[in-house]
XYZ file of C-alpha atoms in Angstrom:
457
model
C 34.767 -2.613 3.166
C 32.311 -4.893 1.472
C 29.368 -6.852 2.620
C 29.947 -9.551 0.126
C 30.088 -12.772 2.061
C 29.732 -15.364 -0.661
C 26.586 -16.035 -2.624
C 25.465 -18.849 -0.316
C 25.282 -16.499 2.660
C 23.567 -13.614 0.949
C 19.791 -13.081 1.060
C 18.205 -14.617 -2.005
C 17.477 -12.328 -4.938
C 13.945 -13.400 -5.816
C 12.194 -10.342 -7.279
C 11.165 -10.110 -10.909
C 11.180 -6.991 -13.078
C 7.373 -6.619 -12.929
C 7.562 -6.599 -9.107
C 10.224 -3.894 -9.112
C 8.455 -1.681 -11.642
C 5.161 -1.670 -9.699
C 6.919 -1.368 -6.325
C 8.934 1.535 -7.726
C 5.744 3.300 -8.813
C 3.992 2.545 -5.513
C 7.089 3.590 -3.579
C 6.848 7.110 -4.971
C 3.235 7.425 -3.773
C 3.025 7.917 -0.019
C -0.003 7.979 2.280
C 0.716 11.696 2.641
C -0.683 12.300 -0.842
C -4.062 10.723 -0.022
C -4.454 12.184 3.469
C -2.211 15.254 3.589
C -2.683 16.858 0.178
C -5.502 19.082 1.470
C -3.267 20.482 4.196
C -0.385 21.199 1.812
C -2.713 22.866 -0.756
C -4.170 24.926 2.110
C -0.642 26.122 2.952
C 0.627 26.946 -0.546
C -2.327 27.015 -2.973
C -1.433 26.209 -6.607
C 2.250 26.831 -5.753
C 2.174 23.402 -4.120
C 2.864 22.032 -7.612
C 6.221 23.842 -7.553
C 6.971 22.483 -4.063
C 6.367 18.898 -5.207
C 8.426 19.510 -8.348
C 11.447 20.874 -6.453
C 11.400 18.129 -3.806
C 10.852 15.493 -6.485
C 13.917 16.768 -8.375
C 16.188 16.544 -5.311
C 14.817 13.136 -4.303
C 15.632 12.006 -7.836
C 19.219 13.188 -7.281
C 19.370 11.045 -4.105
C 17.919 8.051 -5.959
C 20.383 8.452 -8.826
C 23.257 8.624 -6.319
C 22.018 5.461 -4.574
C 21.506 3.869 -7.989
C 25.046 4.681 -9.130
C 26.537 3.253 -5.917
C 24.483 0.050 -6.103
C 25.222 -0.290 -9.817
C 28.963 -0.064 -9.109
C 28.692 -2.695 -6.351
C 25.574 -4.884 -6.831
C 26.694 -7.228 -4.015
C 25.305 -4.743 -1.484
C 21.736 -5.195 -0.220
C 21.517 -1.745 1.430
C 22.854 1.674 0.458
C 23.800 2.421 4.100
C 26.941 0.288 3.759
C 28.361 2.854 1.315
C 28.384 5.479 4.078
C 30.709 3.221 6.099
C 32.838 2.482 3.058
C 33.378 6.069 1.918
C 32.892 8.228 5.048
C 34.442 5.861 7.580
C 33.252 3.548 10.313
C 32.160 6.315 12.687
C 29.814 7.940 10.168
C 28.689 4.465 9.137
C 27.956 3.496 12.750
C 25.794 6.607 13.165
C 24.014 6.046 9.848
C 23.309 2.331 10.107
C 21.980 2.418 13.675
C 20.077 5.683 13.173
C 18.554 4.492 9.919
C 17.519 1.130 11.345
C 15.913 2.729 14.417
C 14.285 5.403 12.279
C 12.779 2.841 9.912
C 11.559 0.768 12.907
C 9.818 3.866 14.356
C 8.341 4.489 10.925
C 6.995 0.917 10.981
C 5.466 1.468 14.417
C 3.708 4.582 13.129
C 2.411 2.736 10.053
C 1.168 -0.168 12.198
C -0.705 2.310 14.394
C -2.224 3.853 11.234
C -3.264 0.407 9.925
C -5.244 -0.227 13.122
C -6.892 3.188 12.861
C -7.995 2.551 9.255
C -9.371 -0.926 10.058
C -11.335 0.537 12.979
C -13.190 2.644 10.361
C -15.157 -0.573 9.648
C -14.648 -2.416 12.952
C -14.681 0.289 15.638
C -15.206 -2.194 18.483
C -11.996 -4.139 17.772
C -9.128 -3.064 20.074
C -6.215 -1.387 18.316
C -3.593 -3.658 19.898
C -5.298 -6.805 18.571
C -5.516 -5.445 15.019
C -1.848 -4.461 15.168
C -0.680 -7.878 16.353
C -2.698 -9.757 13.715
C -1.520 -7.493 10.873
C 2.095 -7.675 12.047
C 2.019 -11.484 12.192
C 0.592 -11.630 8.652
C 3.221 -9.320 7.168
C 6.036 -10.952 9.115
C 5.019 -14.275 7.570
C 5.076 -12.628 4.144
C 8.659 -11.509 4.809
C 9.722 -14.911 6.140
C 8.380 -17.163 3.384
C 10.162 -15.815 0.295
C 11.342 -12.572 -1.273
C 9.029 -13.326 -4.200
C 5.987 -13.339 -1.864
C 7.044 -9.937 -0.502
C 7.298 -8.738 -4.102
C 3.875 -10.143 -5.005
C 2.265 -8.509 -1.935
C 3.863 -5.147 -2.703
C 2.873 -5.516 -6.367
C -0.841 -5.595 -5.457
C -0.538 -2.931 -2.738
C 1.045 -0.646 -5.349
C -1.615 -1.542 -7.916
C -4.399 -0.358 -5.575
C -2.744 3.055 -5.085
C -2.098 3.446 -8.802
C -5.676 2.557 -9.776
C -7.045 5.038 -7.196
C -4.986 7.906 -8.630
C -5.742 6.946 -12.236
C -9.458 6.876 -11.359
C -9.150 10.353 -9.829
C -7.336 11.779 -12.866
C -9.687 10.214 -15.455
C -12.768 11.281 -13.447
C -11.444 14.837 -13.157
C -10.679 15.144 -16.869
C -14.171 13.906 -17.831
C -15.780 16.312 -15.330
C -13.714 19.259 -16.644
C -14.361 18.500 -20.327
C -18.123 18.167 -19.746
C -18.313 21.257 -17.481
C -19.660 19.177 -14.587
C -21.285 21.315 -11.883
C -20.755 20.575 -8.176
C -21.990 22.283 -4.983
C -18.669 24.185 -4.855
C -18.681 25.361 -8.474
C -18.137 24.268 -12.076
C -15.287 21.827 -12.717
C -12.739 23.509 -14.989
C -8.984 23.429 -15.522
C -9.013 27.209 -15.037
C -9.886 26.667 -11.351
C -6.177 25.987 -10.800
C -4.990 29.426 -11.916
C -8.096 31.536 -11.261
C -7.218 34.252 -8.704
C -3.695 32.826 -8.672
C -1.406 33.935 -5.850
C 2.122 32.615 -5.490
C 2.011 32.969 -1.700
C -1.733 32.964 -0.895
C -1.048 32.409 2.810
C 2.300 34.170 3.065
C 5.912 33.194 2.356
C 6.176 31.436 5.736
C 3.398 28.967 4.940
C 4.872 28.377 1.482
C 8.199 27.402 3.108
C 6.381 25.258 5.690
C 4.828 23.338 2.793
C 8.313 22.046 1.884
C 8.699 20.152 5.159
C 5.154 18.757 4.934
C 5.626 17.531 1.370
C 9.161 16.291 2.053
C 7.866 13.625 4.397
C 5.423 12.398 1.753
C 8.541 11.288 -0.157
C 10.326 9.630 2.788
C 10.885 5.948 2.112
C 11.425 6.348 -1.635
C 14.959 5.002 -1.105
C 13.411 1.565 -0.430
C 13.250 1.267 -4.236
C 17.050 0.968 -4.291
C 16.980 -1.905 -1.814
C 14.164 -3.594 -3.715
C 16.114 -3.562 -6.979
C 19.104 -5.017 -5.101
C 16.927 -8.115 -4.512
C 16.534 -8.883 -8.230
C 18.566 -11.458 -10.140
C 20.164 -8.762 -12.288
C 20.291 -5.427 -10.398
C 22.366 -3.686 -13.071
C 19.665 -4.291 -15.635
C 16.720 -3.289 -13.410
C 18.196 -0.329 -11.457
C 18.500 2.264 -14.267
C 15.011 1.510 -15.579
C 13.341 1.693 -12.141
C 15.098 4.898 -11.058
C 14.977 6.803 -14.360
C 11.187 6.543 -14.436
C 10.823 8.242 -11.033
C 10.545 11.824 -12.453
C 7.706 10.799 -14.787
C 5.913 9.090 -11.925
C 6.239 12.193 -9.755
C 4.966 14.399 -12.584
C 2.025 12.118 -13.352
C 0.950 10.747 -9.972
C 1.743 13.667 -7.662
C 1.448 16.729 -9.871
C -1.272 15.155 -12.006
C -3.381 14.219 -8.970
C -2.937 17.628 -7.301
C -3.765 19.475 -10.535
C -6.981 17.458 -10.968
C -7.948 17.957 -7.299
C -7.665 21.747 -7.752
C -9.540 21.472 -11.074
C -12.532 19.800 -9.386
C -12.395 21.606 -6.049
C -11.284 25.281 -6.246
C -8.070 25.513 -4.202
C -9.339 28.474 -2.141
C -12.132 26.263 -0.731
C -10.208 23.042 0.009
C -10.298 22.445 3.791
C -6.981 21.553 5.423
C -8.276 18.814 7.711
C -9.952 16.525 5.155
C -8.674 14.174 2.470
C -9.231 15.906 -0.888
C -9.514 12.462 -2.500
C -12.614 11.736 -0.403
C -14.119 15.137 -1.206
C -13.451 14.825 -4.935
C -14.998 11.350 -5.278
C -18.003 12.490 -3.215
C -18.491 15.442 -5.580
C -18.321 12.972 -8.491
C -21.248 11.102 -6.941
C -19.394 8.210 -5.289
C -21.389 7.842 -2.061
C -18.941 5.368 -0.560
C -15.922 7.610 -1.277
C -14.811 7.705 2.366
C -14.764 3.890 2.537
C -12.955 3.682 -0.810
C -10.157 6.059 0.213
C -9.958 4.451 3.650
C -9.284 1.141 1.862
C -6.611 2.789 -0.311
C -4.799 4.400 2.629
C -5.089 1.129 4.570
C -3.258 -0.707 1.788
C -0.794 2.196 1.521
C 0.036 1.982 5.249
C 0.237 -1.831 5.078
C 2.552 -1.489 2.073
C 4.799 0.913 4.014
C 4.863 -1.494 6.977
C 5.700 -4.401 4.663
C 8.584 -2.361 3.206
C 9.787 -1.465 6.710
C 10.057 -5.145 7.683
C 11.892 -5.833 4.430
C 14.249 -2.836 4.553
C 15.019 -2.761 8.287
C 15.757 -6.501 8.384
C 18.250 -6.169 5.477
C 19.904 -3.250 7.238
C 20.151 -5.127 10.518
C 21.508 -8.177 8.716
C 24.265 -6.004 7.187
C 24.792 -4.330 10.558
C 25.446 -7.699 12.234
C 28.527 -8.131 10.023
C 29.900 -4.700 10.908
C 30.308 -5.208 14.640
C 32.206 -7.567 16.960
C 29.351 -7.480 19.506
C 28.372 -11.049 20.388
C 24.666 -10.248 20.679
C 24.615 -9.353 16.969
C 26.097 -12.630 15.717
C 22.782 -14.602 15.646
C 21.396 -12.033 13.195
C 23.782 -13.258 10.506
C 21.618 -16.339 10.138
C 20.055 -17.065 6.759
C 17.008 -19.358 6.506
C 16.600 -22.298 4.109
C 14.735 -19.913 1.810
C 17.770 -17.567 1.868
C 16.155 -14.880 4.055
C 17.693 -13.085 7.088
C 15.242 -14.808 9.431
C 16.466 -13.510 12.805
C 16.804 -9.954 11.512
C 13.201 -10.085 10.247
C 11.953 -11.465 13.576
C 13.810 -8.834 15.636
C 12.463 -6.020 13.458
C 8.952 -7.422 13.851
C 9.303 -7.625 17.652
C 10.525 -4.013 17.773
C 7.598 -2.804 15.643
C 5.220 -4.777 17.893
C 5.916 -2.309 20.717
C 3.411 0.025 19.016
C 0.667 -2.386 20.143
C 1.825 -1.942 23.749
C 1.960 1.819 23.334
C -1.626 1.849 22.033
C -2.936 0.603 25.404
C -0.927 3.096 27.472
C -2.425 6.523 26.678
C 0.089 8.379 28.834
C 2.949 7.566 26.444
C 1.047 8.070 23.186
C 2.180 11.705 22.915
C 5.770 10.699 23.605
C 5.504 8.081 20.858
C 4.225 10.693 18.394
C 7.145 12.912 19.348
C 9.751 10.143 18.882
C 8.213 9.081 15.566
C 8.296 12.660 14.260
C 11.857 13.179 15.490
C 13.053 9.955 13.862
C 11.381 10.927 10.584
C 13.415 14.149 10.659
C 16.544 11.981 10.767
C 15.842 10.848 7.210
C 17.082 14.275 6.105
C 20.428 13.603 7.828
C 20.675 10.160 6.232
C 20.056 11.667 2.782
C 22.832 14.201 3.358
C 25.224 11.445 4.499
C 24.525 9.262 1.465
C 25.145 12.236 -0.853
C 28.414 12.996 0.960
C 29.386 9.312 0.610
C 28.576 9.537 -3.091
C 30.901 12.538 -3.496
C 33.700 10.536 -1.828
C 32.948 7.578 -4.069
C 33.486 9.697 -7.183
C 37.044 10.409 -6.000
C 37.784 6.804 -4.991
C 39.273 3.799 -6.803
C 35.798 2.216 -6.757
C 34.424 4.863 -9.144
C 32.975 3.321 -12.307
C 33.145 5.963 -15.071
C 31.011 3.845 -17.415
C 28.374 3.017 -14.780
C 24.886 4.408 -14.082
C 26.051 7.999 -13.619
C 24.314 10.879 -11.816
C 23.420 13.778 -14.116
C 25.552 16.913 -13.471
C 26.825 15.603 -10.097
C 29.182 18.513 -9.397
C 26.204 20.884 -9.397
C 23.161 18.863 -8.364
C 24.649 16.840 -5.492
C 25.928 19.873 -3.500
C 22.619 21.636 -4.251
C 20.691 18.637 -2.907
C 22.783 18.667 0.290
C 22.023 22.369 0.744
C 18.327 21.779 0.061
C 17.913 18.983 2.636
C 19.819 21.104 5.154
C 17.460 23.999 4.385
C 14.377 21.804 4.957
C 15.784 20.639 8.303
C 16.412 24.239 9.418
C 12.834 25.241 8.482
C 11.544 22.643 10.977
C 12.604 24.952 13.815
C 10.394 27.799 12.565
C 7.123 25.845 12.584
C 5.594 25.374 16.071
C 4.235 21.948 15.061
C 7.623 20.607 13.918
C 9.934 22.473 16.321
C 9.961 19.946 19.192
C 10.575 16.907 16.952
C 13.374 18.854 15.215
C 14.953 19.546 18.620
C 14.567 15.842 19.440
C 16.282 14.873 16.171
C 19.097 17.337 16.915
C 19.593 15.871 20.414
C 19.649 12.405 18.847
C 22.269 13.584 16.349
C 24.476 15.122 19.070
C 24.232 12.267 21.607
C 24.437 9.432 19.090
C 27.076 11.365 17.174
C 29.201 11.469 20.347
C 28.738 7.697 20.807
C 29.673 7.175 17.146
C 32.864 9.214 17.527
C 33.989 6.782 20.238
C 33.878 3.880 17.775
C 37.010 2.550 16.017
C 38.033 4.506 12.929
C 38.261 1.339 10.867
C 35.327 -0.997 10.315
C 35.554 -4.660 11.203
C 37.105 -6.667 8.358
C 35.091 -9.746 7.649
C-alpha cells in the first residue's frame, strides 16, 4: 500500500535544510528538560546521566528505523503508513487512529501549558481566552505555507538552544573561576562527590526511566519534518545522524552543568533547576527568562502537533471508505491539507472548554497521561514494521540503513516494553498505564474487526 497519490495531490514540500536542522535540534529538547530535570535528578542523582544516555540510544534506534523507511519510500508524509504496509491493515488501523488521537491529546496538554505560562505575566487573563488566541495564531501558521511553519519552528528551536548554551557556558565559567554560591562552591567535582549509583534506591532509579522517556516523546516529528523537504533523501541522514550528538550535548551537557553548579544532593524536586542555576549566577529575572523559554517550547510542541496530526489525518482519509473522511483529502491552493489542519485545531480547542469546567480537569489529566503512554506502543509497532520491511521486497540494501538492526531493534522493543511495565509500579503513573492498557484492549478489539486488506487507492 502506498500513499502516493500524484505530486499534484500531495502536501507541498516547502522546508529548507536550515529549517530541518534547527527543528531537528529543537525537537530533541523537550519542555521536560527545563521543568522536570530537577525531579529526575532527585530520583536518580548523577545516575540520571546514564538514564538519559540509554533512552537516547534507543530513541536513536527508532529514529534510524523511521529514517530508513522514509528513505526507501520518500513519497510518504508520515511513518505511520509503514505500519499498515508491513503489519497489515488491522495493526495500521490501531496505529493511525491511536497515534492521531494521542498527538491531539498531547496538543491539548501543550495548549493548556501555554496558557499557564502566559498567566505568569498576565494572571488576570482567563485561560480559555489565551488558549483560543494562541490556537488561532498557530493554526494560521499551519494554513499559510509549510515554509512559514518551518520559519516559526526555526525560531522556537533557536530560543531553546540559546537558553541551554547560555546555561552551559555560564556553568563552565563559574566552575573554572571557583564561583561561590549560597549552596557551595561551583566545581565539576560536585557531580561525583559522594557519588551513589542508587542514592534513593533501585526503585526510584527505575522510575526515572519513565519520567525521562516522556521528555523524548515527539522526537519522531523530525522524520515527518524531513519528509516535507524538497529532497528528503539528502536531508534525512544528516538530520537523524546528528541526534546522538545533540542528546549528548544538550541533555547530558545541561544536566552535568546543573549538577556542577548546584550539588545534586540539594536540588529540590519541585523546582526548575534552570531557574535556580540562573538565579545563583545573579540573573534576578531568571524565573521570567525560563518561563519565556518553556512558553516557546510548549508553543513549539503545539505547532508541531498541528503539523504532524494534520498530516496523519490526511493520510488516514485515504485509508478508509468512510464518507465522513473524504473531505479531509482536500489540498489548499498552497498545497496544504487544509481540512485536516482545521479538524485537528478544532479537536485541540476542546482544552479551552475543559479549562472552564474544573470537574473534568482531573479526567483530562488522566486521559492525557494515558495517551502519552501509548507512544510506547506506537514505537514498538514501528520497530516491528521495520523488521517486516527488512524481509520484504521493498527493502533497499543500499539505503539509509539502521546500525546492527538484528541486535538493536529487538533490544529497543524489549526496552520500550520494559518502560511500559514499570508504569504499573509507580503510584503516580499506575492509573494512566491502566487507562492506556484499556485503550489498547478495546481499540485493539475494534481494530481486529477491520478488513485484513487496506483500501486500494
